[in-house]
PDB file of C-alpha atoms in Angstrom:
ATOM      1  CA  UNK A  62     119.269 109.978  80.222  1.00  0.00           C
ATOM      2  CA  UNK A  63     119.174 109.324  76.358  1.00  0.00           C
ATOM      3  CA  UNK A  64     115.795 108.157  76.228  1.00  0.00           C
ATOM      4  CA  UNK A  65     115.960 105.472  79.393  1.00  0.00           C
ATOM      5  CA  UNK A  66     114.316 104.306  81.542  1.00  0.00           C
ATOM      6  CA  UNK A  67     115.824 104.116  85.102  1.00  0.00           C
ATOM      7  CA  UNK A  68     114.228 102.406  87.392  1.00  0.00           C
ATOM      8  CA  UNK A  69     117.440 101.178  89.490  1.00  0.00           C
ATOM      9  CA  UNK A  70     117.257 101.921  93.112  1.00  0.00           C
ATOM     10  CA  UNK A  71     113.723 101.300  93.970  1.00  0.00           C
ATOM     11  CA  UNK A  72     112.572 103.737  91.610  1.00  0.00           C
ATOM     12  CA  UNK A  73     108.926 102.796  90.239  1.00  0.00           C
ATOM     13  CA  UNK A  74     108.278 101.117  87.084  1.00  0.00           C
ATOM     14  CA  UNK A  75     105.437 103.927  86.691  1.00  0.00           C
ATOM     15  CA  UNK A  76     103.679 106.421  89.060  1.00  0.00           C
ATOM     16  CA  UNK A  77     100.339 107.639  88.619  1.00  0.00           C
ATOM     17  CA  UNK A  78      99.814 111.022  90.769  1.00  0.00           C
ATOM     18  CA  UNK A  79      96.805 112.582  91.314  1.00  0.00           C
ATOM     19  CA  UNK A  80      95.676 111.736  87.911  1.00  0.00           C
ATOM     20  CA  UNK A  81      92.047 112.620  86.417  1.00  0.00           C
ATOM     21  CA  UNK A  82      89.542 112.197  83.546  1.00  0.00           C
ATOM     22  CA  UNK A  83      87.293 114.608  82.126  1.00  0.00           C
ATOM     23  CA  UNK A  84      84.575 113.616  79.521  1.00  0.00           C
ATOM     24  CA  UNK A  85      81.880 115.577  77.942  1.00  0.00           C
ATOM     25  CA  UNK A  86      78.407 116.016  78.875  1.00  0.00           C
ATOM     26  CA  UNK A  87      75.309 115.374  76.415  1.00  0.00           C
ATOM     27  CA  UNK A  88      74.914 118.989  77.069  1.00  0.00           C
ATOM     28  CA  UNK A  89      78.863 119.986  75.763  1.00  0.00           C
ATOM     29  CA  UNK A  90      79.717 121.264  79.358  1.00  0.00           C
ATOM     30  CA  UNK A  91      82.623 119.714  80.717  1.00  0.00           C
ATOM     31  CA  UNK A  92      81.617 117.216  83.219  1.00  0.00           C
ATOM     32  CA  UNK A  93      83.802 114.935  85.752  1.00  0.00           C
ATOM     33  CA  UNK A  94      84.202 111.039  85.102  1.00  0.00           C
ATOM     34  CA  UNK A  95      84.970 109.055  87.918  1.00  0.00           C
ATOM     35  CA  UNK A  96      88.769 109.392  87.756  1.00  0.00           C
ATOM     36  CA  UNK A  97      88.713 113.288  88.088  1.00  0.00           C
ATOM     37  CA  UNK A  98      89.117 112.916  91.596  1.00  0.00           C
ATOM     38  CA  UNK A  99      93.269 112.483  92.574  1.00  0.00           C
ATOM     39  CA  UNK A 100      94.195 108.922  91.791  1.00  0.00           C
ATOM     40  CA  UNK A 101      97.931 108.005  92.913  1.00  0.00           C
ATOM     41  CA  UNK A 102      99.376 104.170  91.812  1.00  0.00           C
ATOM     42  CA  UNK A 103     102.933 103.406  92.124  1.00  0.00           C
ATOM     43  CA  UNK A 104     103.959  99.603  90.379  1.00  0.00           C
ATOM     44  CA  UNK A 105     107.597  98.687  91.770  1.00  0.00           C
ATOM     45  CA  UNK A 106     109.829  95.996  89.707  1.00  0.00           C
ATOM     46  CA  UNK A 107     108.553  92.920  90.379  1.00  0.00           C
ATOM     47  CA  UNK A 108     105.204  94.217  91.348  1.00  0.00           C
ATOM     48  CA  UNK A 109     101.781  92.855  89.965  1.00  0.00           C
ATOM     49  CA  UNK A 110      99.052  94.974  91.060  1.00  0.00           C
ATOM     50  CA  UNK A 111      95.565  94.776  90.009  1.00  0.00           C
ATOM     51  CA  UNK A 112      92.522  97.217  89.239  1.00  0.00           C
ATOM     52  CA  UNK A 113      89.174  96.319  90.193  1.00  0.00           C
ATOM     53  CA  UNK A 114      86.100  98.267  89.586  1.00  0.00           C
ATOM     54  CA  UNK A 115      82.790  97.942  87.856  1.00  0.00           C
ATOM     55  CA  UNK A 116      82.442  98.576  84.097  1.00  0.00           C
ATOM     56  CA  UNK A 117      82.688 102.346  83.488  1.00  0.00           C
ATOM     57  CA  UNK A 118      84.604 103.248  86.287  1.00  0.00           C
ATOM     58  CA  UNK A 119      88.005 104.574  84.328  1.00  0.00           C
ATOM     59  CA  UNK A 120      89.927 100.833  84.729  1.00  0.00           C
ATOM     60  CA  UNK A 121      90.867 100.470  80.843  1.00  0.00           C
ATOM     61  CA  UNK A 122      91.632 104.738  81.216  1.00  0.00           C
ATOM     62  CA  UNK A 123      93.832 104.324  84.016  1.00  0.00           C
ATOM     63  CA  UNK A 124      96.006 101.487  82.280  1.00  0.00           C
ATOM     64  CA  UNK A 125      95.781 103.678  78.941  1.00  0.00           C
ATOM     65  CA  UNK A 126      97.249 106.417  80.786  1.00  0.00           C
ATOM     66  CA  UNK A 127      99.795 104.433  82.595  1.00  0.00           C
ATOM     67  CA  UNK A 128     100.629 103.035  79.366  1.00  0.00           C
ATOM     68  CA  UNK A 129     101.435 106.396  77.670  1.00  0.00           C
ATOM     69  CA  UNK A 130      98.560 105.871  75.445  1.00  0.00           C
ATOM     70  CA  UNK A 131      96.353 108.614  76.501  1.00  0.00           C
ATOM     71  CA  UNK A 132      97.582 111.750  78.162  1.00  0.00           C
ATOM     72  CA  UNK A 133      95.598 112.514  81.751  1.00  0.00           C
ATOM     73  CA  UNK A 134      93.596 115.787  82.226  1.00  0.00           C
ATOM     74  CA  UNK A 135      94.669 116.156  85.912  1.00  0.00           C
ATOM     75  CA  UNK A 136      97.759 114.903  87.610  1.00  0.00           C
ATOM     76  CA  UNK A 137     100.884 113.238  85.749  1.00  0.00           C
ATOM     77  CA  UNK A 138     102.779 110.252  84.898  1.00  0.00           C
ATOM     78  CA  UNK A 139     106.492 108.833  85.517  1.00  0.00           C
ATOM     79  CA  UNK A 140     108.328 105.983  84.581  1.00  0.00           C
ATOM     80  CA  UNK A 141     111.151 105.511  86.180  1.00  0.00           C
ATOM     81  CA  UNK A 142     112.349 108.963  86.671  1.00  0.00           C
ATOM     82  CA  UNK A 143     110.868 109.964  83.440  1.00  0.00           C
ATOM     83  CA  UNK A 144     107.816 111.835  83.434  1.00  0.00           C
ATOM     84  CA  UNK A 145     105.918 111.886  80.213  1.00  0.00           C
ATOM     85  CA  UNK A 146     104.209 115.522  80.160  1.00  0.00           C
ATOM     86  CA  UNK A 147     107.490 116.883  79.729  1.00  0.00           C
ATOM     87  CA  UNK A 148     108.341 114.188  76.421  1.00  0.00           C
ATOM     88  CA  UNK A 149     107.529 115.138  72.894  1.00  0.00           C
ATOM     89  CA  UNK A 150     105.303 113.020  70.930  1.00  0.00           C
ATOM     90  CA  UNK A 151     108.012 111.055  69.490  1.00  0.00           C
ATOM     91  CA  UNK A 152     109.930 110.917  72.268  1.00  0.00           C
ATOM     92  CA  UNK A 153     107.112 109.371  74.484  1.00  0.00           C
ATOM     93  CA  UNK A 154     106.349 107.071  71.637  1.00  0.00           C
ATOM     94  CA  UNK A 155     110.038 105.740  71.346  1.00  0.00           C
ATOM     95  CA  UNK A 156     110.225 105.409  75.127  1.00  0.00           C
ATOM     96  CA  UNK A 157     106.891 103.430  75.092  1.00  0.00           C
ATOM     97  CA  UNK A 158     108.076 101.290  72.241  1.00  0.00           C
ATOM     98  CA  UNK A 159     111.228  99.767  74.432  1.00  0.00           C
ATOM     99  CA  UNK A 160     109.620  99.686  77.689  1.00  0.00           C
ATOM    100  CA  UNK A 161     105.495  99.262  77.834  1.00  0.00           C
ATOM    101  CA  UNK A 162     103.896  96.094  76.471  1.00  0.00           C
ATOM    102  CA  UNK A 163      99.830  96.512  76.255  1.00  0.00           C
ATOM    103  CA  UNK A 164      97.166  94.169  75.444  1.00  0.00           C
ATOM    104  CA  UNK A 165      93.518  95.910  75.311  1.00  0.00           C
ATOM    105  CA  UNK A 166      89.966  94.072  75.890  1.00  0.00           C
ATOM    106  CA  UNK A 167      89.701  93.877  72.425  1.00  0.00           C
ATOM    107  CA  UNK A 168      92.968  91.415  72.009  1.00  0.00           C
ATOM    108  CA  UNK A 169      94.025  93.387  68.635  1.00  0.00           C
ATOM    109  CA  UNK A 170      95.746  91.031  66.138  1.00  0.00           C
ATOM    110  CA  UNK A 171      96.576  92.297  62.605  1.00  0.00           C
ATOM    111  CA  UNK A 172      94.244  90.099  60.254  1.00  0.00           C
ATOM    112  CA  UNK A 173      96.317  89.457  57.466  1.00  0.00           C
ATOM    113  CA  UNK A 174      98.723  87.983  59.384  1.00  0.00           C
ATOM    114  CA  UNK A 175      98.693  84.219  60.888  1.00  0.00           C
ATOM    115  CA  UNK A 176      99.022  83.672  64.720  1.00  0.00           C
ATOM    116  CA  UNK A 177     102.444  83.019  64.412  1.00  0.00           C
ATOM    117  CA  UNK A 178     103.444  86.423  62.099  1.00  0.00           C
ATOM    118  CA  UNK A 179     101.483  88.095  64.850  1.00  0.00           C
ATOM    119  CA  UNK A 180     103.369  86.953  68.049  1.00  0.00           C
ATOM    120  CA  UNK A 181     106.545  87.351  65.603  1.00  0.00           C
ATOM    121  CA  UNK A 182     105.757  91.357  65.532  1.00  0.00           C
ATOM    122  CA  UNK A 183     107.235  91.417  68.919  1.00  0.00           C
ATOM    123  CA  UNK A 184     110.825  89.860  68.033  1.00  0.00           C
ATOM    124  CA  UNK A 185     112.528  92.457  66.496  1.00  0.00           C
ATOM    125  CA  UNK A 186     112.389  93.206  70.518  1.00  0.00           C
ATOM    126  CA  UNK A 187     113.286  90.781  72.094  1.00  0.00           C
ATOM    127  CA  UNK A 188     117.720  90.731  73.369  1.00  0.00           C
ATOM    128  CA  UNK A 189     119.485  87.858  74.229  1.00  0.00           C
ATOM    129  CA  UNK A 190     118.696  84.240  73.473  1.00  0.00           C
ATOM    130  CA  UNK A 191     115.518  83.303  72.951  1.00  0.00           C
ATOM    131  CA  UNK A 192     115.333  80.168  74.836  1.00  0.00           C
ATOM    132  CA  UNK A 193     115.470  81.902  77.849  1.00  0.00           C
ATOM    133  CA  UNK A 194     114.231  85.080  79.597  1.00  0.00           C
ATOM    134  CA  UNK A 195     115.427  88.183  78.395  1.00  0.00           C
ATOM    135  CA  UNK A 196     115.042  91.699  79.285  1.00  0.00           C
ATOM    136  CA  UNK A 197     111.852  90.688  80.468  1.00  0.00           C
ATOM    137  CA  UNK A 198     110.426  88.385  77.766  1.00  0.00           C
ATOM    138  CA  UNK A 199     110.088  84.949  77.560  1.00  0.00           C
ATOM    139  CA  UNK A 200     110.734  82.435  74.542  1.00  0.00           C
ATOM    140  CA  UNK A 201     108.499  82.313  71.433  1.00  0.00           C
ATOM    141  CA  UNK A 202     107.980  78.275  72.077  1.00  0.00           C
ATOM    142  CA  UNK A 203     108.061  78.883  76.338  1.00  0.00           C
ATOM    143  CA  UNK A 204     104.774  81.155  75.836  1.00  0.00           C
ATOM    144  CA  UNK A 205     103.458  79.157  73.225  1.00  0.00           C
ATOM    145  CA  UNK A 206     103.773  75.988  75.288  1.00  0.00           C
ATOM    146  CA  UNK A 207     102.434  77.549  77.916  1.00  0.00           C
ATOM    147  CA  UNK A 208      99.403  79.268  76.784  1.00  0.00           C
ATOM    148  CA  UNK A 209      98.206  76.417  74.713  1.00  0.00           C
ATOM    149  CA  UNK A 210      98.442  77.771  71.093  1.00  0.00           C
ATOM    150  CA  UNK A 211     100.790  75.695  69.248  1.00  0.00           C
ATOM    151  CA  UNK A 212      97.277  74.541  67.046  1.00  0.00           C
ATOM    152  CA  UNK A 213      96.428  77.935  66.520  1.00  0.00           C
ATOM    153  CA  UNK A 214     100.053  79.482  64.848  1.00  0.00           C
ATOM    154  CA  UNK A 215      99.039  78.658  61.087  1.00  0.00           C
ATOM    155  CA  UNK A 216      95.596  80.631  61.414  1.00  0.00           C
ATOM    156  CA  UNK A 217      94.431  83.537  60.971  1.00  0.00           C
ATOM    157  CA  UNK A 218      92.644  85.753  63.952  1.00  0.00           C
ATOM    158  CA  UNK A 219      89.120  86.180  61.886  1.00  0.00           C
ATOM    159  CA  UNK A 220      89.264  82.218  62.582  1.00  0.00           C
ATOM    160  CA  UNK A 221      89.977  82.364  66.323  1.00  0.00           C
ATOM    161  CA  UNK A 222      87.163  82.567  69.423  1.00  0.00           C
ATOM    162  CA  UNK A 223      87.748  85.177  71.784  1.00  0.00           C
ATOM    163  CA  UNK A 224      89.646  83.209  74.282  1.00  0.00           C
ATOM    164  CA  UNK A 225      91.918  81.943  71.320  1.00  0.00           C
ATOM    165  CA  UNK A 226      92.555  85.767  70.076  1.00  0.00           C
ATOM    166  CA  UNK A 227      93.210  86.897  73.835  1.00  0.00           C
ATOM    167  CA  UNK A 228      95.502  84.489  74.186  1.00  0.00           C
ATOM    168  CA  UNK A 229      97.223  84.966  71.117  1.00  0.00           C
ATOM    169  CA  UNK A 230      97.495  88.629  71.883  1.00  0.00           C
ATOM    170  CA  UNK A 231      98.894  87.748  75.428  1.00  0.00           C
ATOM    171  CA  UNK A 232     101.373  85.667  73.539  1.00  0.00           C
ATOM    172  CA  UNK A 233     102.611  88.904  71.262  1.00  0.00           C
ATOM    173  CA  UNK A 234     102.676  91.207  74.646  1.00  0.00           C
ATOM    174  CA  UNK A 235     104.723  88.616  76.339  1.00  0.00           C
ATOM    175  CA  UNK A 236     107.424  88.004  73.506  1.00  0.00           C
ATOM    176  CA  UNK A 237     108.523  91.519  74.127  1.00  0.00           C
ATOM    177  CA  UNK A 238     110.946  92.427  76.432  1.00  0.00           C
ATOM    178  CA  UNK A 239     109.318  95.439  78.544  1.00  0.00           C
ATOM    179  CA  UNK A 240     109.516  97.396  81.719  1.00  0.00           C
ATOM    180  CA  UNK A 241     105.870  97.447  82.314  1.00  0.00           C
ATOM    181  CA  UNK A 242     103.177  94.961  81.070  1.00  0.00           C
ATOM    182  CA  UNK A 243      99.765  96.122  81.191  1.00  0.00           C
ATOM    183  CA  UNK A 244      96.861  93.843  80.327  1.00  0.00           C
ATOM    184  CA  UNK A 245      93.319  95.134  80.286  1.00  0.00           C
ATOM    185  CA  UNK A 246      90.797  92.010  81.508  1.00  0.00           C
ATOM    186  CA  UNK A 247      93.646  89.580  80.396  1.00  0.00           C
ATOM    187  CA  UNK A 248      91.677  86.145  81.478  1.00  0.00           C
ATOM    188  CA  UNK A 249      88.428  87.725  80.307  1.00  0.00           C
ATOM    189  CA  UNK A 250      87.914  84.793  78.102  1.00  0.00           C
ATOM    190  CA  UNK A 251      89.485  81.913  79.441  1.00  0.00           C
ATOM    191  CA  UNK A 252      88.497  78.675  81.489  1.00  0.00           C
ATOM    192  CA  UNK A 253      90.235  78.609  85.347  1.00  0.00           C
ATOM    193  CA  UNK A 254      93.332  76.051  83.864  1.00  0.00           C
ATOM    194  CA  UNK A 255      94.138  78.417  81.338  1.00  0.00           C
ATOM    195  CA  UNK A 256      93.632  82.126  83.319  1.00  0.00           C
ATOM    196  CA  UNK A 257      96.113  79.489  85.536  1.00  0.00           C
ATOM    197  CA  UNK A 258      98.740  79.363  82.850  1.00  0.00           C
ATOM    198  CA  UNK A 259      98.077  83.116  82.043  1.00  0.00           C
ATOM    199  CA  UNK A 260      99.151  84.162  85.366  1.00  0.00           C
ATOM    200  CA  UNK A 261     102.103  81.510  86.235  1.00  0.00           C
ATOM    201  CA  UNK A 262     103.358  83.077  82.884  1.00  0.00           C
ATOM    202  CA  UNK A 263     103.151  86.490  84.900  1.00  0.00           C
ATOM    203  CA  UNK A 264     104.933  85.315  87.609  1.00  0.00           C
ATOM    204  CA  UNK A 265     107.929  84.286  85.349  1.00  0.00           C
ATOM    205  CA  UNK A 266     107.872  88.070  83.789  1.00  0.00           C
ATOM    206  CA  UNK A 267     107.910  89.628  87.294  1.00  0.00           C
ATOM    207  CA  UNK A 268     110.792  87.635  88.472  1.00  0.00           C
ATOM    208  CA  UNK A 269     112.661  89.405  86.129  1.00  0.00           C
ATOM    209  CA  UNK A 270     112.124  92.368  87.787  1.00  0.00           C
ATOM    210  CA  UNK A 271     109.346  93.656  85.358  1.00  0.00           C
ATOM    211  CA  UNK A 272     106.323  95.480  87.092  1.00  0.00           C
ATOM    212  CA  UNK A 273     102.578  94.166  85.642  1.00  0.00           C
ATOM    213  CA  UNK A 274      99.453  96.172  86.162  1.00  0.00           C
ATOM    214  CA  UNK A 275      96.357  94.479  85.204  1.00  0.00           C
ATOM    215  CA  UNK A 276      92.709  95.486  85.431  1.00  0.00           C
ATOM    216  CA  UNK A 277      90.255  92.224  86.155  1.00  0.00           C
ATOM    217  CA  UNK A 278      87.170  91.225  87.565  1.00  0.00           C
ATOM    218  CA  UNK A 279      88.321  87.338  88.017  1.00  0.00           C
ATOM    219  CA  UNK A 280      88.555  86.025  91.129  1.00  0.00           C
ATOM    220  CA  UNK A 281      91.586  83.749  90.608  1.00  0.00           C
ATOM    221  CA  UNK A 282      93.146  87.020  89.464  1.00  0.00           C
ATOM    222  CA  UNK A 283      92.330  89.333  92.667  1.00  0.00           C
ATOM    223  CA  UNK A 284      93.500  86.765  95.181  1.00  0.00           C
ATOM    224  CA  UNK A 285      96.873  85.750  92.909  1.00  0.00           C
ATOM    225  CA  UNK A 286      98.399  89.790  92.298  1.00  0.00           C
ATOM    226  CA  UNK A 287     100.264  91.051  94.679  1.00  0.00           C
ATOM    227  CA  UNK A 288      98.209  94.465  95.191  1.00  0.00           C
ATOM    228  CA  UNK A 289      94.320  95.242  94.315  1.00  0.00           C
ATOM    229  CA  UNK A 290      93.788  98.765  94.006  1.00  0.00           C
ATOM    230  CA  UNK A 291      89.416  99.532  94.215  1.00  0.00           C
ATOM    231  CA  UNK A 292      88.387 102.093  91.502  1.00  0.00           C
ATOM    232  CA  UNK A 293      85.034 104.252  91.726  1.00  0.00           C
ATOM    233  CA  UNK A 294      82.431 102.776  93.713  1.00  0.00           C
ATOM    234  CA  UNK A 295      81.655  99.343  94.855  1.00  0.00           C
TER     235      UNK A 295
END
């Protein structure tokens, strides 16, 4: 397959099966988080489906490890018809390079660089013209219309709030052309019109066939995706 990812005929994006966590105990025994128990998740293209748990209960792990970021201690992962265990190191990371785009809680931004040299990280990326959707990704002036940061481009992130960094994160994760966007809390810090904008902006990237998996605790959020998957305990 030549480092592909197929995900023609109704394969999945990715497919989580009976995947696990262990952590360990004050004591140094191994002891069980809350994901140890099987967890299966299948995102189709097009798909936006949703995590929702309280704090601690493996959310940010499970899109890590759907990501390709962190390997899980039970269970395994596929994209496509790819499944990761049986990648090398570089071969997962050049597969995860040209088909995963990830924004954390933390909405990471390189601090030397301004807004715009930020969001332009993800160009070397993108295919096609850029004024309209390709392979996934949307325009650089399309997202930055849309997410409100056109002020913003010129500074630098130690300048930002946190709704201003998330959003200019969202803005570099969108730019990219990817398979499978995963966003960790991705209107964490916004107001309702602009978690709005965040998630119209989704909508565009899953028409193209692109599978999202989110993890939020917003309401707008839960009743817009497609698919809310519970994790751990009420």
């Amino acid at each position: 397959m030549n480092g592909s990812l197929d995900t023609s005929q109704a394969s999945a994006i990715v497919r989580l099966d009976a995947v696990g966590v262990s952590y360990e105990s004050r004591n140094g025994a191994a002891a069980q988080a809350a994901l140890v128990e099987s967890f299966s998740l299948t995102v189709q293209p097009g798909e936006v489906v949703c995590l929702r748990g309280r704090s601690g209960s493996g959310k940010s792990s499970l899109l890590r490890i759907a990501s390709g970021l962190q390997r899980p201690d039970f269970g395994y992962v596929e994209w496509g018809e790819r499944r990761l265990d049986a990648l090398s190191k570089s071969g997962l990371d050049d597969l995860r390079r040209r088909h995963v785009s990830y924004v954390d809680q933390d909405a990471s931004l390189l601090g030397e660089l301004s807004v715009a040299e930020n969001i332009g990280l993800a160009a070397p990326r993108t295919k096609g013209p850029r004024s309209d959707i390709a392979g996934g990704a949307l325009s650089f002036e399309r997202i930055v219309d849309d997410l409100r940061i056109a002020p913003l481009l010129a500074a630098k992130p130690a300048t930002l709030s946190g709704g201003e960094r998330q959003r200019a994160a969202l803005a570099r994760s969108l730019l990219a052309p990817a398979s499978l966007y995963v966003f960790d809390e991705p209107t964490a810090s916004l107001d309702a019109t602009l978690a709005q904008n965040v998630t119209d902006v989704f909508d565009l990237i899953g028409a193209t066939g692109a599978g999202v998996l989110l993890a939020s605790h917003d309401a707008h959020v839960l009743e817009w995706a497609d698919r809310v998957v519970p994790i751990g305990d009420p």
